[in-house]
Amino acid sequence: MVGVLEAVSDFPRWLKLSHEIAPGTRIPAEFFGINIATNEDPRCDDYIIESLRDLGLQQVRLSFSYDSVDAPAERLLQRVLDEGFDVLLDLLPSPEDARRMDLERPAQARWEAFVNQVLGKYGNRLAALEIGNTPNRGRWSGHDAQGYLTTWKIAATVAATFPEAAQVALAGPNISDFEPIYNVGFLRGMHTEHSSPAIQTDNLFVERVVQPEAQDHRVAGRYATGFLKLNLVKKARILVEIGKAQGITQTWCTYTCWTRKRLSRWNVEPEQKNAHYLMRYLIIAAASGSLDRVYWGPLICQRDGLVACGDDNYPKIDNVSYYRSVRGQVNNFQKTAAYDALRFCVSMLSQATCTAAYSEIEGLHHYTFDSPTQGSWHVVWCMDRNLFALQDLYSTELLANAKLQTPTGAAVDHIPQSITEQPLVLRWEHAVEPRSTVQMQRMGARALSNVVHWPRREWNTHILQSAAWRGAYLLADPAPTEAPAPEHVPGLLKQLPETKVLRDKRNRLWNIKADWWSAGEQTVKLNRAKGLKRLSYKFLPSKGKRHWNNATELLRLGINTPQPLGFFEQPSSNAHDSYYICQYVEGAFSCRNLFTAFAEGAMDYQGISKAMWLQQVAEFIARMHRFGVIHRDLSSGNLMMTCEQGEVTFFLIDIGRATIDQSKSGP
């Protein structure tokens, strides 16, 4: 109760903390760490050591409990100590003893003996000793509040009995997520029971708000996010202030990650998204100057590791609470894009100084760094689904002389047209001054508003912002030499020969063949605003934009629609005509063709039985609804498909009215 009252009284002071990054932070080499575990196979130890060397990491965190003694975990502990790594050992009782710790003397005696044993054997070789695990998640750890405080008191008392040369810095309480009331309550209790830890630890996840930059709506609801501004930077600063109130000078984030399972709810490429988020999180966390260290984790796990282990089973106790062991066989281990992203971040950010930072919570993010080993470099990205013109930030000459890299460190061979959710690293042989805050704000004001974008390797997104037209269109990367400038494209849509007219009523659809776009034909949809629609469209996005946004979102979710190629609208008023262009799917037929054939007595269609067709149609619609997609005009003519060698592919069309509820997305 005291912790709650203190947190409430401190709340106004916390609100005054800035959510913005102030440049000037130097990032120490020891900022980066990772969680490790092993299995029965000693080759797993070898794999871990090789990976740590490859990643450039010196700091490791290892969970250690009763079942770790004389087991693979102790074998790994001895190995990493012998190899010279700095080890944060997370010491924890069994969940059964954690539940009994405050009530039963035998449980306390077992814990006391265990702490004595570990400290006597390894104490003076450890960088720090963390006591307990996620005490605010009793379902995982077994702890309740008083049980954890008893656990802390026993361990701290034992540690104090060792000679000074054998003593080690104690860390805790390992709170999970951002729940500052628990930090206040446990730290006060730990101080009362024995002493405050030397290091405050917290698993500062942001996965629950999806994007690393997002404001945390789960603290006080979505309506309070704009007022509280609880992004990663501000949350870290609040935790630091809580620690300082107890005389604690260091705050470490001991576990953070995104699970590919959760990412797959919103993106058909969860592995790439994981790499993007890792870089975005680490740059923000490092540049903020609030956290003294961040341990990523786990190193090896199929669901959320930097290395996929090849085994889809997941332990009953979550890895964040007890990363007990590695599943799978060494021969099946596979490094992910996030592994490469961490290696790249460590090499670029270690000992670098953040010289400038622009972090607009809802949009553009831009940082510059000076490094004694890497020189001067910039990194830029925007929030998911947003889009900015890169040439609004850098001149053509500067871009031509830059070395461009992806979050994994791979070279970008062709200059992108846009700033997207995928971080872009830029380096020059000489220092390049960043734009001022005012210039960045003006750039943000000029950006296309409410346009959904999804970066793809094979496409480069061009932005059109002229007096007559606004929009975006895709070109293959690299762009064909015959591709017209963006401002010429809307005019060319009516000039190119029509290969087929598909509809010409309220709206007009026809096919063209523009070689600069892609092989085959393209479908152009002219959305006409007539009669009362001219009034209602003044309050809605143009239909061209709605088609583009919905098509992009569907593809992001892995639900097929013909590849969008562009949209164009007149900026003077959304009540004017707009265009939407997509790839024409050759050989496609509609569900209407299917149902007509069955209504006429056919028992199969294109070699597939009626029952199988109906099952596949039902499965596609069910999957669409599982991802929160409501078409709102799902006639049989708006569900297209192709069938090649018995393989059926579905495509949704006429999706301008569709709604997509991201909160319901899930495979």
Short mmCIF file of N, CA and C in Angstrom, two decimals, residues 334-460:
data_model
loop_
_atom_site.label_atom_id
_atom_site.label_comp_id
_atom_site.label_asym_id
_atom_site.label_seq_id
_atom_site.Cartn_x
_atom_site.Cartn_y
_atom_site.Cartn_z
N GLN A 334 19.07 -21.94 -36.87
CA GLN A 334 19.11 -21.05 -38.03
C GLN A 334 19.04 -19.59 -37.57
N LYS A 335 20.05 -18.83 -37.94
CA LYS A 335 20.09 -17.41 -37.58
C LYS A 335 19.02 -16.64 -38.36
N THR A 336 18.36 -15.70 -37.68
CA THR A 336 17.31 -14.91 -38.30
C THR A 336 17.84 -13.54 -38.70
N ALA A 337 16.99 -12.76 -39.37
CA ALA A 337 17.37 -11.40 -39.75
C ALA A 337 17.63 -10.54 -38.52
N ALA A 338 16.90 -10.82 -37.41
CA ALA A 338 17.11 -10.06 -36.18
C ALA A 338 18.51 -10.30 -35.61
N TYR A 339 19.05 -11.48 -35.80
CA TYR A 339 20.43 -11.77 -35.38
C TYR A 339 21.39 -10.83 -36.10
N ASP A 340 21.24 -10.73 -37.42
CA ASP A 340 22.11 -9.83 -38.20
C ASP A 340 21.90 -8.38 -37.79
N ALA A 341 20.65 -8.02 -37.45
CA ALA A 341 20.37 -6.64 -37.05
C ALA A 341 21.05 -6.32 -35.73
N LEU A 342 21.07 -7.26 -34.78
CA LEU A 342 21.75 -7.01 -33.51
C LEU A 342 23.25 -6.87 -33.73
N ARG A 343 23.82 -7.73 -34.53
CA ARG A 343 25.26 -7.62 -34.81
C ARG A 343 25.59 -6.26 -35.42
N PHE A 344 24.75 -5.80 -36.35
CA PHE A 344 24.97 -4.51 -36.99
C PHE A 344 24.83 -3.37 -35.98
N CYS A 345 23.81 -3.44 -35.12
CA CYS A 345 23.61 -2.40 -34.11
C CYS A 345 24.78 -2.31 -33.15
N VAL A 346 25.26 -3.46 -32.69
CA VAL A 346 26.37 -3.47 -31.75
C VAL A 346 27.61 -2.84 -32.39
N SER A 347 27.89 -3.19 -33.64
CA SER A 347 29.09 -2.66 -34.30
C SER A 347 28.98 -1.16 -34.54
N MET A 348 27.77 -0.66 -34.82
CA MET A 348 27.60 0.75 -35.15
C MET A 348 27.43 1.62 -33.91
N LEU A 349 26.73 1.11 -32.89
CA LEU A 349 26.36 1.96 -31.77
C LEU A 349 27.35 1.93 -30.61
N SER A 350 28.11 0.85 -30.47
CA SER A 350 29.04 0.76 -29.35
C SER A 350 30.03 1.92 -29.37
N GLN A 351 30.07 2.67 -28.27
CA GLN A 351 30.96 3.82 -28.08
C GLN A 351 30.65 4.99 -29.01
N ALA A 352 29.49 4.94 -29.67
CA ALA A 352 29.08 6.07 -30.50
C ALA A 352 28.40 7.12 -29.64
N THR A 353 28.37 8.36 -30.14
CA THR A 353 27.69 9.46 -29.47
C THR A 353 26.55 9.94 -30.35
N CYS A 354 25.37 10.05 -29.77
CA CYS A 354 24.22 10.58 -30.50
C CYS A 354 24.36 12.09 -30.57
N THR A 355 24.57 12.62 -31.76
CA THR A 355 24.82 14.05 -31.93
C THR A 355 23.56 14.83 -32.28
N ALA A 356 22.54 14.16 -32.77
CA ALA A 356 21.27 14.82 -33.07
C ALA A 356 20.17 13.77 -33.07
N ALA A 357 18.98 14.18 -32.63
CA ALA A 357 17.86 13.25 -32.57
C ALA A 357 16.57 14.00 -32.82
N TYR A 358 15.79 13.47 -33.74
CA TYR A 358 14.45 13.99 -33.98
C TYR A 358 13.51 12.80 -33.89
N SER A 359 12.62 12.84 -32.90
CA SER A 359 11.76 11.69 -32.65
C SER A 359 10.33 12.18 -32.50
N GLU A 360 9.60 12.17 -33.60
CA GLU A 360 8.20 12.55 -33.58
C GLU A 360 7.39 11.29 -33.31
N ILE A 361 6.68 11.28 -32.20
CA ILE A 361 6.06 10.05 -31.72
C ILE A 361 5.20 9.39 -32.80
N GLU A 362 4.45 10.17 -33.54
CA GLU A 362 3.53 9.58 -34.51
C GLU A 362 4.07 9.54 -35.93
N GLY A 363 5.34 9.86 -36.13
CA GLY A 363 5.79 9.91 -37.51
C GLY A 363 7.26 9.65 -37.72
N LEU A 364 8.01 10.70 -37.99
CA LEU A 364 9.37 10.60 -38.47
C LEU A 364 10.37 10.47 -37.33
N HIS A 365 11.40 9.64 -37.56
CA HIS A 365 12.47 9.45 -36.57
C HIS A 365 13.81 9.52 -37.30
N HIS A 366 14.69 10.39 -36.78
CA HIS A 366 15.97 10.61 -37.45
C HIS A 366 17.05 10.85 -36.40
N TYR A 367 18.16 10.12 -36.52
CA TYR A 367 19.26 10.21 -35.55
C TYR A 367 20.59 10.31 -36.30
N THR A 368 21.51 11.03 -35.70
CA THR A 368 22.88 11.05 -36.22
C THR A 368 23.84 10.65 -35.11
N PHE A 369 24.91 9.95 -35.49
CA PHE A 369 25.87 9.44 -34.53
C PHE A 369 27.29 9.70 -35.01
N ASP A 370 28.18 9.89 -34.06
CA ASP A 370 29.62 9.91 -34.32
C ASP A 370 30.24 8.74 -33.58
N SER A 371 31.04 7.96 -34.28
CA SER A 371 31.66 6.78 -33.68
C SER A 371 33.16 6.82 -33.91
N PRO A 372 33.96 6.45 -32.90
CA PRO A 372 35.41 6.42 -33.09
C PRO A 372 35.86 5.37 -34.09
N THR A 373 35.03 4.37 -34.34
CA THR A 373 35.40 3.30 -35.29
C THR A 373 34.61 3.37 -36.59
N GLN A 374 33.38 3.92 -36.55
CA GLN A 374 32.51 3.90 -37.72
C GLN A 374 32.35 5.27 -38.38
N GLY A 375 32.91 6.30 -37.78
CA GLY A 375 32.75 7.63 -38.35
C GLY A 375 31.36 8.19 -38.07
N SER A 376 30.91 9.11 -38.93
CA SER A 376 29.61 9.73 -38.77
C SER A 376 28.58 9.00 -39.61
N TRP A 377 27.40 8.78 -39.03
CA TRP A 377 26.35 8.09 -39.78
C TRP A 377 24.98 8.53 -39.29
N HIS A 378 24.01 8.38 -40.18
CA HIS A 378 22.62 8.75 -39.89
C HIS A 378 21.75 7.51 -40.00
N VAL A 379 20.62 7.56 -39.32
CA VAL A 379 19.60 6.52 -39.50
C VAL A 379 18.24 7.20 -39.46
N VAL A 380 17.35 6.78 -40.35
CA VAL A 380 16.04 7.41 -40.47
C VAL A 380 14.99 6.33 -40.72
N TRP A 381 13.82 6.53 -40.12
CA TRP A 381 12.67 5.65 -40.39
C TRP A 381 11.41 6.40 -39.96
N CYS A 382 10.27 5.80 -40.19
CA CYS A 382 9.02 6.37 -39.70
C CYS A 382 8.18 5.26 -39.08
N MET A 383 7.13 5.65 -38.42
CA MET A 383 6.23 4.67 -37.80
C MET A 383 5.63 3.77 -38.87
N ASP A 384 5.21 2.59 -38.47
CA ASP A 384 4.63 1.63 -39.39
C ASP A 384 3.50 2.26 -40.21
N ARG A 385 3.51 1.92 -41.51
CA ARG A 385 2.48 2.31 -42.46
C ARG A 385 2.61 3.75 -42.95
N ASN A 386 3.53 4.53 -42.36
CA ASN A 386 3.71 5.91 -42.81
C ASN A 386 4.67 5.97 -43.98
N LEU A 387 4.77 7.16 -44.58
CA LEU A 387 5.58 7.33 -45.79
C LEU A 387 6.02 8.78 -45.90
N PHE A 388 7.33 9.00 -46.13
CA PHE A 388 7.88 10.33 -46.35
C PHE A 388 8.81 10.28 -47.55
N ALA A 389 8.97 11.41 -48.20
CA ALA A 389 9.87 11.48 -49.35
C ALA A 389 11.31 11.66 -48.86
N LEU A 390 12.20 10.75 -49.23
CA LEU A 390 13.59 10.82 -48.78
C LEU A 390 14.28 12.07 -49.30
N GLN A 391 13.94 12.51 -50.50
CA GLN A 391 14.61 13.69 -51.06
C GLN A 391 14.14 14.98 -50.41
N ASP A 392 13.13 14.93 -49.57
CA ASP A 392 12.80 16.10 -48.74
C ASP A 392 13.81 16.25 -47.61
N LEU A 393 14.55 15.19 -47.33
CA LEU A 393 15.52 15.20 -46.24
C LEU A 393 16.95 15.37 -46.75
N TYR A 394 17.27 14.73 -47.86
CA TYR A 394 18.62 14.80 -48.42
C TYR A 394 18.55 15.15 -49.90
N SER A 395 19.53 15.91 -50.35
CA SER A 395 19.60 16.27 -51.76
C SER A 395 19.99 15.07 -52.60
N THR A 396 19.73 15.16 -53.88
CA THR A 396 20.10 14.09 -54.81
C THR A 396 21.60 13.83 -54.76
N GLU A 397 22.38 14.91 -54.65
CA GLU A 397 23.85 14.78 -54.60
C GLU A 397 24.30 14.03 -53.35
N LEU A 398 23.72 14.39 -52.19
CA LEU A 398 24.09 13.70 -50.96
C LEU A 398 23.73 12.22 -51.02
N LEU A 399 22.56 11.91 -51.54
CA LEU A 399 22.15 10.51 -51.63
C LEU A 399 23.04 9.73 -52.59
N ALA A 400 23.47 10.38 -53.65
CA ALA A 400 24.33 9.70 -54.62
C ALA A 400 25.68 9.34 -54.02
N ASN A 401 26.13 10.11 -53.02
CA ASN A 401 27.44 9.89 -52.41
C ASN A 401 27.38 9.12 -51.09
N ALA A 402 26.19 8.67 -50.73
CA ALA A 402 26.02 7.97 -49.45
C ALA A 402 26.16 6.47 -49.63
N LYS A 403 26.66 5.84 -48.58
CA LYS A 403 26.62 4.39 -48.48
C LYS A 403 25.36 4.04 -47.70
N LEU A 404 24.44 3.31 -48.30
CA LEU A 404 23.16 3.00 -47.69
C LEU A 404 23.13 1.55 -47.24
N GLN A 405 22.53 1.33 -46.06
CA GLN A 405 22.47 -0.02 -45.50
C GLN A 405 21.10 -0.27 -44.85
N THR A 406 20.70 -1.54 -44.88
CA THR A 406 19.46 -1.98 -44.25
C THR A 406 19.71 -2.26 -42.77
N PRO A 407 18.68 -2.59 -41.98
CA PRO A 407 18.89 -2.91 -40.56
C PRO A 407 19.80 -4.11 -40.32
N THR A 408 19.97 -4.97 -41.29
CA THR A 408 20.87 -6.12 -41.11
C THR A 408 22.29 -5.81 -41.56
N GLY A 409 22.53 -4.59 -42.05
CA GLY A 409 23.85 -4.21 -42.52
C GLY A 409 24.08 -4.46 -43.99
N ALA A 410 23.10 -5.03 -44.68
CA ALA A 410 23.24 -5.28 -46.11
C ALA A 410 23.25 -3.97 -46.89
N ALA A 411 24.02 -3.93 -47.95
CA ALA A 411 24.11 -2.73 -48.78
C ALA A 411 22.82 -2.54 -49.57
N VAL A 412 22.40 -1.28 -49.69
CA VAL A 412 21.26 -0.91 -50.53
C VAL A 412 21.83 -0.43 -51.86
N ASP A 413 21.59 -1.18 -52.91
CA ASP A 413 22.23 -0.89 -54.19
C ASP A 413 21.60 0.29 -54.91
N HIS A 414 20.30 0.50 -54.71
CA HIS A 414 19.61 1.57 -55.42
C HIS A 414 18.98 2.53 -54.43
N ILE A 415 19.10 3.79 -54.69
CA ILE A 415 18.62 4.82 -53.77
C ILE A 415 17.10 4.73 -53.65
N PRO A 416 16.58 4.52 -52.45
CA PRO A 416 15.12 4.49 -52.29
C PRO A 416 14.52 5.88 -52.43
N GLN A 417 13.28 5.92 -52.81
CA GLN A 417 12.59 7.19 -52.95
C GLN A 417 11.95 7.65 -51.65
N SER A 418 11.73 6.71 -50.74
CA SER A 418 10.90 7.03 -49.58
C SER A 418 11.56 6.61 -48.27
N ILE A 419 11.16 7.30 -47.22
CA ILE A 419 11.45 6.89 -45.84
C ILE A 419 10.28 6.03 -45.40
N THR A 420 10.59 4.83 -44.93
CA THR A 420 9.54 3.89 -44.55
C THR A 420 9.78 3.37 -43.13
N GLU A 421 8.98 2.40 -42.73
CA GLU A 421 9.15 1.80 -41.41
C GLU A 421 10.43 0.99 -41.29
N GLN A 422 11.08 0.66 -42.39
CA GLN A 422 12.36 -0.04 -42.36
C GLN A 422 13.47 0.98 -42.18
N PRO A 423 14.22 0.92 -41.07
CA PRO A 423 15.30 1.89 -40.87
C PRO A 423 16.30 1.87 -42.03
N LEU A 424 16.75 3.05 -42.39
CA LEU A 424 17.74 3.22 -43.44
C LEU A 424 18.96 3.90 -42.84
N VAL A 425 20.11 3.27 -42.95
CA VAL A 425 21.37 3.80 -42.44
C VAL A 425 22.12 4.45 -43.59
N LEU A 426 22.61 5.68 -43.36
CA LEU A 426 23.33 6.42 -44.39
C LEU A 426 24.68 6.85 -43.83
N ARG A 427 25.73 6.60 -44.60
CA ARG A 427 27.08 7.01 -44.19
C ARG A 427 27.78 7.72 -45.34
N TRP A 428 28.56 8.73 -44.98
CA TRP A 428 29.34 9.48 -45.95
C TRP A 428 30.80 9.50 -45.51
N GLU A 429 31.67 9.84 -46.42
CA GLU A 429 33.09 9.95 -46.08
C GLU A 429 33.37 11.18 -45.24
N HIS A 430 32.47 12.15 -45.27
CA HIS A 430 32.62 13.36 -44.46
C HIS A 430 31.33 13.55 -43.67
N ALA A 431 31.40 14.35 -42.61
CA ALA A 431 30.23 14.58 -41.77
C ALA A 431 29.18 15.38 -42.53
N VAL A 432 27.93 15.01 -42.36
CA VAL A 432 26.81 15.70 -42.99
C VAL A 432 25.89 16.22 -41.90
N GLU A 433 25.62 17.52 -41.93
CA GLU A 433 24.77 18.13 -40.93
C GLU A 433 23.32 17.69 -41.13
N PRO A 434 22.65 17.32 -40.05
CA PRO A 434 21.22 16.96 -40.18
C PRO A 434 20.35 18.20 -40.33
N ARG A 435 19.14 17.98 -40.80
CA ARG A 435 18.19 19.08 -40.88
C ARG A 435 17.84 19.57 -39.48
N SER A 436 17.45 20.83 -39.39
CA SER A 436 17.02 21.37 -38.11
C SER A 436 15.65 20.81 -37.74
N THR A 437 15.28 20.97 -36.47
CA THR A 437 13.98 20.50 -36.02
C THR A 437 12.85 21.17 -36.79
N VAL A 438 12.98 22.46 -37.04
CA VAL A 438 11.95 23.19 -37.78
C VAL A 438 11.81 22.63 -39.19
N GLN A 439 12.94 22.36 -39.84
CA GLN A 439 12.89 21.80 -41.20
C GLN A 439 12.25 20.41 -41.18
N MET A 440 12.56 19.62 -40.16
CA MET A 440 11.97 18.29 -40.06
C MET A 440 10.46 18.37 -39.84
N GLN A 441 10.03 19.32 -39.03
CA GLN A 441 8.60 19.49 -38.79
C GLN A 441 7.88 19.91 -40.07
N ARG A 442 8.49 20.79 -40.85
CA ARG A 442 7.89 21.20 -42.12
C ARG A 442 7.80 20.01 -43.07
N MET A 443 8.84 19.20 -43.06
CA MET A 443 8.84 18.03 -43.90
C MET A 443 7.70 17.09 -43.51
N GLY A 444 7.49 16.91 -42.21
CA GLY A 444 6.40 16.07 -41.75
C GLY A 444 5.04 16.62 -42.15
N ALA A 445 4.92 17.95 -42.14
CA ALA A 445 3.64 18.56 -42.50
C ALA A 445 3.32 18.35 -43.98
N ARG A 446 4.35 18.20 -44.82
CA ARG A 446 4.14 18.03 -46.25
C ARG A 446 3.86 16.57 -46.62
N ALA A 447 4.02 15.67 -45.69
CA ALA A 447 3.92 14.25 -46.02
C ALA A 447 2.49 13.88 -46.42
N LEU A 448 2.39 12.83 -47.20
CA LEU A 448 1.07 12.31 -47.53
C LEU A 448 0.38 11.84 -46.25
N SER A 449 -0.83 12.28 -46.02
CA SER A 449 -1.52 11.95 -44.78
C SER A 449 -2.41 10.72 -44.98
N ASN A 450 -2.44 9.89 -43.94
CA ASN A 450 -3.34 8.73 -43.90
C ASN A 450 -3.15 7.80 -45.09
N VAL A 451 -1.92 7.64 -45.52
CA VAL A 451 -1.60 6.71 -46.61
C VAL A 451 -0.89 5.50 -46.02
N VAL A 452 -1.46 4.32 -46.20
CA VAL A 452 -0.86 3.10 -45.67
C VAL A 452 0.23 2.62 -46.61
N HIS A 453 1.38 2.32 -46.03
CA HIS A 453 2.49 1.86 -46.86
C HIS A 453 3.14 0.64 -46.24
N TRP A 454 3.62 -0.24 -47.10
CA TRP A 454 4.34 -1.44 -46.65
C TRP A 454 5.57 -1.60 -47.53
N PRO A 455 6.77 -1.43 -46.98
CA PRO A 455 7.98 -1.54 -47.80
C PRO A 455 8.22 -2.98 -48.25
N ARG A 456 8.53 -3.13 -49.53
CA ARG A 456 8.84 -4.43 -50.10
C ARG A 456 10.18 -4.36 -50.81
N ARG A 457 10.92 -5.46 -50.77
CA ARG A 457 12.25 -5.48 -51.38
C ARG A 457 12.21 -5.20 -52.87
N GLU A 458 11.17 -5.71 -53.54
CA GLU A 458 11.14 -5.63 -55.00
C GLU A 458 10.54 -4.35 -55.53
N TRP A 459 10.03 -3.47 -54.62
CA TRP A 459 9.36 -2.25 -55.07
C TRP A 459 10.00 -1.02 -54.45
N ASN A 460 9.97 0.07 -55.20
CA ASN A 460 10.40 1.37 -54.71
C ASN A 460 9.20 2.30 -54.81
#
